[in-house]
PDB file of C-alpha atoms in Angstrom:
ATOM      1  CA  CYS A   1     -24.976 -30.071 -12.057  1.00  0.00           C
ATOM      2  CA  GLU A   2     -22.455 -28.393  -9.767  1.00  0.00           C
ATOM      3  CA  ARG A   3     -20.399 -27.714 -12.884  1.00  0.00           C
ATOM      4  CA  GLN A   4     -23.273 -25.599 -14.200  1.00  0.00           C
ATOM      5  CA  ASN A   5     -23.025 -22.859 -11.566  1.00  0.00           C
ATOM      6  CA  GLY A   6     -24.658 -19.979 -13.436  1.00  0.00           C
ATOM      7  CA  ALA A   7     -23.875 -17.382 -10.777  1.00  0.00           C
ATOM      8  CA  LEU A   8     -20.159 -18.190 -10.715  1.00  0.00           C
ATOM      9  CA  TRP A   9     -19.794 -18.293 -14.496  1.00  0.00           C
ATOM     10  CA  THR A  10     -21.689 -15.023 -14.844  1.00  0.00           C
ATOM     11  CA  ARG A  11     -19.233 -13.414 -12.429  1.00  0.00           C
ATOM     12  CA  PHE A  12     -16.372 -14.664 -14.583  1.00  0.00           C
ATOM     13  CA  THR A  13     -17.840 -13.217 -17.774  1.00  0.00           C
ATOM     14  CA  VAL A  14     -18.630  -9.906 -16.063  1.00  0.00           C
ATOM     15  CA  GLN A  15     -15.132  -9.565 -14.610  1.00  0.00           C
ATOM     16  CA  TYR A  16     -13.055 -10.760 -17.556  1.00  0.00           C
ATOM     17  CA  ASN A  17     -15.244 -10.198 -20.634  1.00  0.00           C
ATOM     18  CA  LEU A  18     -17.424  -7.181 -19.947  1.00  0.00           C
ATOM     19  CA  PHE A  19     -15.334  -5.184 -17.464  1.00  0.00           C
ATOM     20  CA  ALA A  20     -11.710  -6.094 -18.184  1.00  0.00           C
ATOM     21  CA  GLY A  21     -12.464  -7.113 -21.776  1.00  0.00           C
ATOM     22  CA  SER A  22     -13.786  -3.646 -22.583  1.00  0.00           C
ATOM     23  CA  ILE A  23     -10.585  -2.082 -21.268  1.00  0.00           C
ATOM     24  CA  VAL A  24      -8.438  -4.509 -23.264  1.00  0.00           C
ATOM     25  CA  ALA A  25     -10.426  -3.863 -26.460  1.00  0.00           C
ATOM     26  CA  LEU A  26     -10.966  -0.114 -26.138  1.00  0.00           C
ATOM     27  CA  GLY A  27      -8.315   1.113 -23.719  1.00  0.00           C
ATOM     28  CA  SER A  28      -4.976   2.680 -24.578  1.00  0.00           C
ATOM     29  CA  ASP A  29      -1.711   0.820 -23.976  1.00  0.00           C
ATOM     30  CA  GLU A  30      -1.309   2.738 -20.716  1.00  0.00           C
ATOM     31  CA  GLN A  31      -4.810   1.772 -19.581  1.00  0.00           C
ATOM     32  CA  ARG A  32      -4.129  -1.868 -20.396  1.00  0.00           C
ATOM     33  CA  GLU A  33      -0.983  -1.789 -18.256  1.00  0.00           C
ATOM     34  CA  GLU A  34      -2.946  -0.188 -15.424  1.00  0.00           C
ATOM     35  CA  LEU A  35      -5.570  -2.923 -15.706  1.00  0.00           C
ATOM     36  CA  ILE A  36      -2.953  -5.582 -14.917  1.00  0.00           C
ATOM     37  CA  SER A  37      -2.081  -3.981 -11.573  1.00  0.00           C
ATOM     38  CA  GLU A  38      -5.749  -3.407 -10.791  1.00  0.00           C
ATOM     39  CA  GLN A  39      -6.553  -7.083 -11.387  1.00  0.00           C
ATOM     40  CA  LEU A  40      -3.693  -8.112  -9.112  1.00  0.00           C
ATOM     41  CA  SER A  41      -5.280  -6.030  -6.337  1.00  0.00           C
ATOM     42  CA  GLY A  42      -8.290  -8.363  -6.314  1.00  0.00           C
ATOM     43  CA  ARG A  43     -10.815  -5.559  -6.731  1.00  0.00           C
ATOM     44  CA  LEU A  44     -14.006  -6.523  -8.518  1.00  0.00           C
ATOM     45  CA  GLY A  45     -15.353  -4.620 -11.500  1.00  0.00           C
ATOM     46  CA  CYS A  46     -18.743  -4.315 -13.195  1.00  0.00           C
ATOM     47  CA  PHE A  47     -20.178  -3.186 -16.523  1.00  0.00           C
ATOM     48  CA  SER A  48     -22.425  -0.175 -15.847  1.00  0.00           C
ATOM     49  CA  PHE A  49     -24.121  -0.368 -19.223  1.00  0.00           C
ATOM     50  CA  THR A  50     -27.822  -1.295 -19.378  1.00  0.00           C
ATOM     51  CA  GLU A  51     -30.331   1.439 -18.489  1.00  0.00           C
ATOM     52  CA  LYS A  52     -33.913   1.070 -17.248  1.00  0.00           C
ATOM     53  CA  GLY A  53     -35.265   2.933 -20.266  1.00  0.00           C
ATOM     54  CA  THR A  54     -33.850   0.436 -22.767  1.00  0.00           C
ATOM     55  CA  GLY A  55     -34.960  -2.789 -21.100  1.00  0.00           C
ATOM     56  CA  VAL A  56     -33.215  -5.771 -22.658  1.00  0.00           C
ATOM     57  CA  LEU A  57     -31.989  -3.670 -25.588  1.00  0.00           C
ATOM     58  CA  SER A  58     -28.701  -2.832 -23.870  1.00  0.00           C
ATOM     59  CA  GLY A  59     -26.958   0.139 -25.449  1.00  0.00           C
ATOM     60  CA  ALA A  60     -29.829   0.880 -27.838  1.00  0.00           C
ATOM     61  CA  GLY A  61     -30.339   4.149 -26.001  1.00  0.00           C
ATOM     62  CA  VAL A  62     -28.070   6.060 -23.624  1.00  0.00           C
ATOM     63  CA  GLU A  63     -29.406   8.805 -21.374  1.00  0.00           C
ATOM     64  CA  THR A  64     -26.532   8.862 -18.878  1.00  0.00           C
ATOM     65  CA  THR A  65     -24.339  11.862 -19.702  1.00  0.00           C
ATOM     66  CA  ALA A  66     -20.621  12.580 -19.336  1.00  0.00           C
ATOM     67  CA  THR A  67     -20.035  16.313 -19.673  1.00  0.00           C
ATOM     68  CA  PHE A  68     -16.419  17.359 -20.205  1.00  0.00           C
ATOM     69  CA  ASP A  69     -15.221  20.030 -17.760  1.00  0.00           C
ATOM     70  CA  ALA A  70     -12.202  21.590 -19.470  1.00  0.00           C
ATOM     71  CA  ALA A  71     -11.368  23.689 -16.402  1.00  0.00           C
ATOM     72  CA  THR A  72     -10.627  20.606 -14.291  1.00  0.00           C
ATOM     73  CA  ALA A  73      -9.936  18.080 -17.099  1.00  0.00           C
ATOM     74  CA  GLU A  74     -12.692  15.814 -15.803  1.00  0.00           C
ATOM     75  CA  PHE A  75     -15.890  14.201 -17.054  1.00  0.00           C
ATOM     76  CA  VAL A  76     -18.983  14.888 -14.945  1.00  0.00           C
ATOM     77  CA  ILE A  77     -21.306  11.884 -15.120  1.00  0.00           C
ATOM     78  CA  ASN A  78     -25.019  12.260 -14.404  1.00  0.00           C
ATOM     79  CA  SER A  79     -28.170  10.145 -14.526  1.00  0.00           C
ATOM     80  CA  PRO A  80     -30.668  12.873 -15.525  1.00  0.00           C
ATOM     81  CA  ASN A  81     -33.846  10.856 -14.949  1.00  0.00           C
ATOM     82  CA  LYS A  82     -35.202   7.528 -13.666  1.00  0.00           C
ATOM     83  CA  SER A  83     -34.982   5.796 -17.036  1.00  0.00           C
ATOM     84  CA  SER A  84     -31.249   6.590 -17.253  1.00  0.00           C
ATOM     85  CA  CYS A  85     -30.517   4.603 -14.070  1.00  0.00           C
ATOM     86  CA  LYS A  86     -28.281   1.615 -14.793  1.00  0.00           C
ATOM     87  CA  ASN A  87     -30.200  -1.594 -14.146  1.00  0.00           C
ATOM     88  CA  TRP A  88     -29.464  -5.282 -13.429  1.00  0.00           C
ATOM     89  CA  ILE A  89     -25.742  -4.599 -13.183  1.00  0.00           C
ATOM     90  CA  SER A  90     -24.213  -7.972 -12.322  1.00  0.00           C
ATOM     91  CA  GLN A  91     -21.657  -7.824  -9.487  1.00  0.00           C
ATOM     92  CA  GLY A  92     -22.579  -4.158  -8.989  1.00  0.00           C
ATOM     93  CA  MET A  93     -23.173  -4.453  -5.243  1.00  0.00           C
ATOM     94  CA  TYR A  94     -19.585  -5.563  -4.573  1.00  0.00           C
ATOM     95  CA  ALA A  95     -17.704  -3.886  -7.419  1.00  0.00           C
ATOM     96  CA  GLU A  96     -15.195  -1.182  -6.562  1.00  0.00           C
ATOM     97  CA  GLU A  97     -14.598  -0.277 -10.202  1.00  0.00           C
ATOM     98  CA  ALA A  98     -16.853   0.103 -13.215  1.00  0.00           C
ATOM     99  CA  VAL A  99     -16.815   0.658 -16.940  1.00  0.00           C
ATOM    100  CA  ILE A 100     -19.616   3.175 -17.499  1.00  0.00           C
ATOM    101  CA  LEU A 101     -21.475   3.860 -20.733  1.00  0.00           C
ATOM    102  CA  ALA A 102     -22.412   7.537 -21.115  1.00  0.00           C
ATOM    103  CA  ASP A 103     -23.219  10.072 -23.814  1.00  0.00           C
ATOM    104  CA  LEU A 104     -20.215  12.394 -24.135  1.00  0.00           C
ATOM    105  CA  ILE A 105     -20.984  16.126 -24.173  1.00  0.00           C
ATOM    106  CA  ILE A 106     -18.325  18.707 -25.064  1.00  0.00           C
ATOM    107  CA  ALA A 107     -19.122  22.443 -25.093  1.00  0.00           C
ATOM    108  CA  GLY A 108     -22.829  21.637 -25.284  1.00  0.00           C
ATOM    109  CA  GLU A 109     -22.471  19.280 -28.248  1.00  0.00           C
ATOM    110  CA  ARG A 110     -23.343  15.607 -27.931  1.00  0.00           C
ATOM    111  CA  LYS A 111     -20.594  13.329 -29.258  1.00  0.00           C
ATOM    112  CA  GLY A 112     -22.355   9.979 -28.778  1.00  0.00           C
ATOM    113  CA  PRO A 113     -21.836   7.041 -26.397  1.00  0.00           C
ATOM    114  CA  HIS A 114     -18.386   6.450 -24.933  1.00  0.00           C
ATOM    115  CA  LEU A 115     -16.994   4.231 -22.176  1.00  0.00           C
ATOM    116  CA  PHE A 116     -15.388   5.507 -18.963  1.00  0.00           C
ATOM    117  CA  TRP A 117     -13.367   3.486 -16.449  1.00  0.00           C
ATOM    118  CA  ALA A 118     -13.745   4.718 -12.890  1.00  0.00           C
ATOM    119  CA  ARG A 119     -13.369   3.780  -9.245  1.00  0.00           C
ATOM    120  CA  VAL A 120     -16.963   3.849  -7.965  1.00  0.00           C
ATOM    121  CA  ALA A 121     -16.549   2.461  -4.422  1.00  0.00           C
ATOM    122  CA  ASP A 122     -13.991   1.884  -1.692  1.00  0.00           C
ATOM    123  CA  ALA A 123     -13.454  -1.220   0.433  1.00  0.00           C
ATOM    124  CA  ALA A 124     -15.261  -1.091   3.754  1.00  0.00           C
ATOM    125  CA  GLY A 125     -12.819  -0.366   6.578  1.00  0.00           C
ATOM    126  CA  GLY A 126     -10.141   0.952   4.222  1.00  0.00           C
ATOM    127  CA  LYS A 127      -7.148  -0.814   2.740  1.00  0.00           C
ATOM    128  CA  GLN A 128      -5.672  -1.850   6.101  1.00  0.00           C
ATOM    129  CA  GLN A 129      -8.867  -3.458   7.462  1.00  0.00           C
ATOM    130  CA  LYS A 130     -10.516  -4.741   4.314  1.00  0.00           C
ATOM    131  CA  ASP A 131     -13.379  -7.141   5.030  1.00  0.00           C
ATOM    132  CA  SER A 132     -13.991  -9.250   1.919  1.00  0.00           C
ATOM    133  CA  MET A 133     -17.577  -9.966   3.053  1.00  0.00           C
ATOM    134  CA  ALA A 134     -18.550  -6.330   3.576  1.00  0.00           C
ATOM    135  CA  ARG A 135     -20.067  -4.258   0.798  1.00  0.00           C
ATOM    136  CA  PRO A 136     -17.813  -1.525  -0.594  1.00  0.00           C
ATOM    137  CA  ILE A 137     -18.854   2.040   0.175  1.00  0.00           C
ATOM    138  CA  PRO A 138     -19.960   3.977  -2.953  1.00  0.00           C
ATOM    139  CA  ARG A 139     -18.006   7.138  -3.672  1.00  0.00           C
ATOM    140  CA  ALA A 140     -19.565  10.605  -3.675  1.00  0.00           C
ATOM    141  CA  GLY A 141     -21.927  10.964  -6.608  1.00  0.00           C
ATOM    142  CA  VAL A 142     -22.588   7.216  -6.943  1.00  0.00           C
ATOM    143  CA  THR A 143     -25.746   5.487  -5.674  1.00  0.00           C
ATOM    144  CA  VAL A 144     -25.922   1.687  -5.644  1.00  0.00           C
ATOM    145  CA  ASP A 145     -29.019  -0.314  -4.679  1.00  0.00           C
ATOM    146  CA  SER A 146     -29.953  -3.960  -4.971  1.00  0.00           C
ATOM    147  CA  ASN A 147     -32.381  -5.315  -7.540  1.00  0.00           C
ATOM    148  CA  PRO A 148     -35.274  -7.450  -6.209  1.00  0.00           C
ATOM    149  CA  GLU A 149     -34.487 -11.032  -5.217  1.00  0.00           C
ATOM    150  CA  LYS A 150     -34.252 -13.372  -8.197  1.00  0.00           C
ATOM    151  CA  THR A 151     -35.748 -16.853  -8.552  1.00  0.00           C
ATOM    152  CA  CYS A 152     -32.341 -18.355  -9.365  1.00  0.00           C
ATOM    153  CA  MET A 153     -28.578 -17.603  -9.323  1.00  0.00           C
ATOM    154  CA  HIS A 154     -28.711 -16.254  -5.777  1.00  0.00           C
ATOM    155  CA  GLY A 155     -24.917 -16.326  -5.699  1.00  0.00           C
ATOM    156  CA  LEU A 156     -24.855 -13.346  -8.066  1.00  0.00           C
ATOM    157  CA  ASP A 157     -25.750  -9.853  -6.892  1.00  0.00           C
ATOM    158  CA  ASN A 158     -27.473  -7.453  -9.286  1.00  0.00           C
ATOM    159  CA  ALA A 159     -27.673  -3.729  -8.746  1.00  0.00           C
ATOM    160  CA  THR A 160     -29.062  -0.438  -9.921  1.00  0.00           C
ATOM    161  CA  MET A 161     -26.492   2.340 -10.293  1.00  0.00           C
ATOM    162  CA  SER A 162     -27.082   6.043 -10.751  1.00  0.00           C
ATOM    163  CA  TYR A 163     -24.780   9.061 -10.833  1.00  0.00           C
ATOM    164  CA  LYS A 164     -25.035  12.682  -9.695  1.00  0.00           C
ATOM    165  CA  ASN A 165     -22.126  14.952 -10.574  1.00  0.00           C
ATOM    166  CA  PHE A 166     -19.746  11.992 -10.360  1.00  0.00           C
ATOM    167  CA  ARG A 167     -16.343  13.141 -11.568  1.00  0.00           C
ATOM    168  CA  VAL A 168     -14.039  10.930 -13.633  1.00  0.00           C
ATOM    169  CA  PRO A 169     -10.515  12.105 -14.539  1.00  0.00           C
ATOM    170  CA  LEU A 170      -9.569  12.676 -18.180  1.00  0.00           C
ATOM    171  CA  SER A 171      -7.506   9.467 -18.092  1.00  0.00           C
ATOM    172  CA  GLY A 172     -10.669   7.470 -17.322  1.00  0.00           C
ATOM    173  CA  MET A 173     -12.058   7.634 -20.847  1.00  0.00           C
ATOM    174  CA  LEU A 174     -11.186   4.473 -22.799  1.00  0.00           C
ATOM    175  CA  SER A 175      -9.092   6.001 -25.534  1.00  0.00           C
ATOM    176  CA  ARG A 176      -7.751   3.431 -27.977  1.00  0.00           C
ATOM    177  CA  PHE A 177      -9.930   4.793 -30.788  1.00  0.00           C
ATOM    178  CA  CYS A 178     -11.273   8.046 -29.385  1.00  0.00           C
ATOM    179  CA  GLU A 179      -9.855  10.583 -26.944  1.00  0.00           C
ATOM    180  CA  VAL A 180     -10.396  14.046 -25.523  1.00  0.00           C
ATOM    181  CA  THR A 181      -7.713  16.497 -24.418  1.00  0.00           C
ATOM    182  CA  GLN A 182      -7.981  20.009 -23.064  1.00  0.00           C
ATOM    183  CA  ASN A 183      -6.724  21.311 -26.414  1.00  0.00           C
ATOM    184  CA  ASN A 184      -8.541  18.815 -28.625  1.00  0.00           C
ATOM    185  CA  SER A 185     -12.306  18.627 -28.388  1.00  0.00           C
ATOM    186  CA  ASP A 186     -12.765  15.136 -29.845  1.00  0.00           C
ATOM    187  CA  GLY A 187     -11.415  16.122 -33.274  1.00  0.00           C
ATOM    188  CA  ASP A 188     -10.703  14.009 -36.365  1.00  0.00           C
ATOM    189  CA  GLU A 189      -7.245  12.455 -35.910  1.00  0.00           C
ATOM    190  CA  ASP A 190      -4.215  13.254 -33.809  1.00  0.00           C
ATOM    191  CA  GLU A 191      -0.595  13.274 -34.998  1.00  0.00           C
ATOM    192  CA  ASP A 192      -0.351   9.500 -34.549  1.00  0.00           C
ATOM    193  CA  GLY A 193      -3.395   8.893 -36.699  1.00  0.00           C
ATOM    194  CA  LYS A 194      -5.621   7.915 -33.767  1.00  0.00           C
ATOM    195  CA  ALA A 195      -9.253   8.457 -34.647  1.00  0.00           C
ATOM    196  CA  THR A 196     -10.879  10.890 -32.224  1.00  0.00           C
ATOM    197  CA  GLY A 197     -14.089  11.694 -34.057  1.00  0.00           C
ATOM    198  CA  SER A 198     -16.980   9.731 -35.538  1.00  0.00           C
ATOM    199  CA  GLU A 199     -14.717   6.982 -36.942  1.00  0.00           C
ATOM    200  CA  GLY A 200     -13.282   6.171 -33.536  1.00  0.00           C
ATOM    201  CA  LYS A 201     -16.713   6.376 -31.932  1.00  0.00           C
ATOM    202  CA  GLY A 202     -18.122   3.885 -34.445  1.00  0.00           C
ATOM    203  CA  ARG A 203     -15.391   1.308 -33.919  1.00  0.00           C
ATOM    204  CA  GLY A 204     -15.622   1.662 -30.157  1.00  0.00           C
ATOM    205  CA  SER A 205     -19.409   1.227 -30.109  1.00  0.00           C
ATOM    206  CA  SER A 206     -19.163  -1.832 -32.354  1.00  0.00           C
ATOM    207  CA  ARG A 207     -16.646  -3.566 -30.074  1.00  0.00           C
ATOM    208  CA  THR A 208     -18.724  -2.693 -27.011  1.00  0.00           C
ATOM    209  CA  ARG A 209     -21.813  -4.317 -28.518  1.00  0.00           C
ATOM    210  CA  LYS A 210     -19.794  -7.425 -29.387  1.00  0.00           C
ATOM    211  CA  SER A 211     -18.549  -7.779 -25.795  1.00  0.00           C
ATOM    212  CA  ASN A 212     -22.062  -7.338 -24.429  1.00  0.00           C
ATOM    213  CA  SER A 213     -23.521  -9.879 -26.876  1.00  0.00           C
ATOM    214  CA  LYS A 214     -20.809 -12.394 -26.016  1.00  0.00           C
ATOM    215  CA  GLY A 215     -21.497 -11.971 -22.311  1.00  0.00           C
ATOM    216  CA  ARG A 216     -25.210 -12.546 -22.744  1.00  0.00           C
ATOM    217  CA  SER A 217     -24.682 -15.611 -24.944  1.00  0.00           C
ATOM    218  CA  ASN A 218     -22.399 -17.087 -22.261  1.00  0.00           C
ATOM    219  CA  VAL A 219     -25.100 -16.577 -19.620  1.00  0.00           C
ATOM    220  CA  ALA A 220     -27.715 -18.182 -21.898  1.00  0.00           C
ATOM    221  CA  LYS A 221     -25.391 -21.119 -22.613  1.00  0.00           C
ATOM    222  CA  THR A 222     -24.803 -21.703 -18.913  1.00  0.00           C
ATOM    223  CA  GLU A 223     -28.513 -21.619 -18.074  1.00  0.00           C
ATOM    224  CA  PHE A 224     -29.244 -24.010 -20.941  1.00  0.00           C
ATOM    225  CA  GLY A 225     -26.744 -26.419 -19.404  1.00  0.00           C
ATOM    226  CA  ARG A 226     -28.434 -26.111 -16.019  1.00  0.00           C
ATOM    227  CA  THR A 227     -31.828 -26.811 -17.600  1.00  0.00           C
ATOM    228  CA  ALA A 228     -30.488 -29.859 -19.445  1.00  0.00           C
ATOM    229  CA  CYS A 229     -28.920 -31.126 -16.236  1.00  0.00           C
ATOM    230  CA  GLY A 230     -32.187 -30.727 -14.347  1.00  0.00           C
ATOM    231  CA  ALA A 231     -34.128 -32.460 -17.114  1.00  0.00           C
ATOM    232  CA  SER A 232     -31.752 -35.447 -17.131  1.00  0.00           C
ATOM    233  CA  ILE A 233     -32.147 -35.860 -13.357  1.00  0.00           C
ATOM    234  CA  SER A 234     -35.950 -35.688 -13.662  1.00  0.00           C
ATOM    235  CA  ILE A 235     -36.014 -38.271 -16.447  1.00  0.00           C
ATOM    236  CA  ALA A 236     -33.704 -40.630 -14.539  1.00  0.00           C
ATOM    237  CA  PHE A 237     -35.909 -40.308 -11.421  1.00  0.00           C
ATOM    238  CA  TRP A 238     -39.048 -40.967 -13.462  1.00  0.00           C
ATOM    239  CA  PHE A 239     -37.725 -44.270 -14.835  1.00  0.00           C
ATOM    240  CA  LYS A 240     -36.469 -45.560 -11.478  1.00  0.00           C
TER     241      LYS A 240
END
């Protein structure tokens, strides 16, 4: 049964499938290269995706907004109401980085859901005195709280995450299929043929849903294994 550690395996799928996997699938070549160095640093990441208003239908609705500020070349991320608060974010209490799902707004026009990679917290005590057991300190504009205690998988933290005028640099938008520049407001295609309009948005959303579905199926598979293990022990005890 020790091999069926649901908390540990969930951390693996969050770190390498949902967080890093989204960057690999939807990030530019430069972002992929940056991911390698970030992983070597040992910093944890999370997938700031599911919102309270959607329940278990992750991604079915997105109220979190990312408004492009052309003057500073940044995205300003906000959680406009309670239902837009990110919920049950696995590894969120100890993550220093996050991939955030938000509705992109440019010049007042909604462009649909996009993913943004950002540093959301800093190690307690700074780089020189990092305490691996201490919770990271959320950056300005980021609020992280713990979900209620669960009945199982106590080795996995789950968090709520909300944003208020949290600024993400232009380079933080995952841009393999869709990008924004100060001179290009999410247009059709750039000179290299990269989709920056609805086509890119569609492909990106599809891959995001696939990653999320894969992560959830892995969690379900692990818990099924734990249940089977428990049942086999109970049956063996009964026939002793």
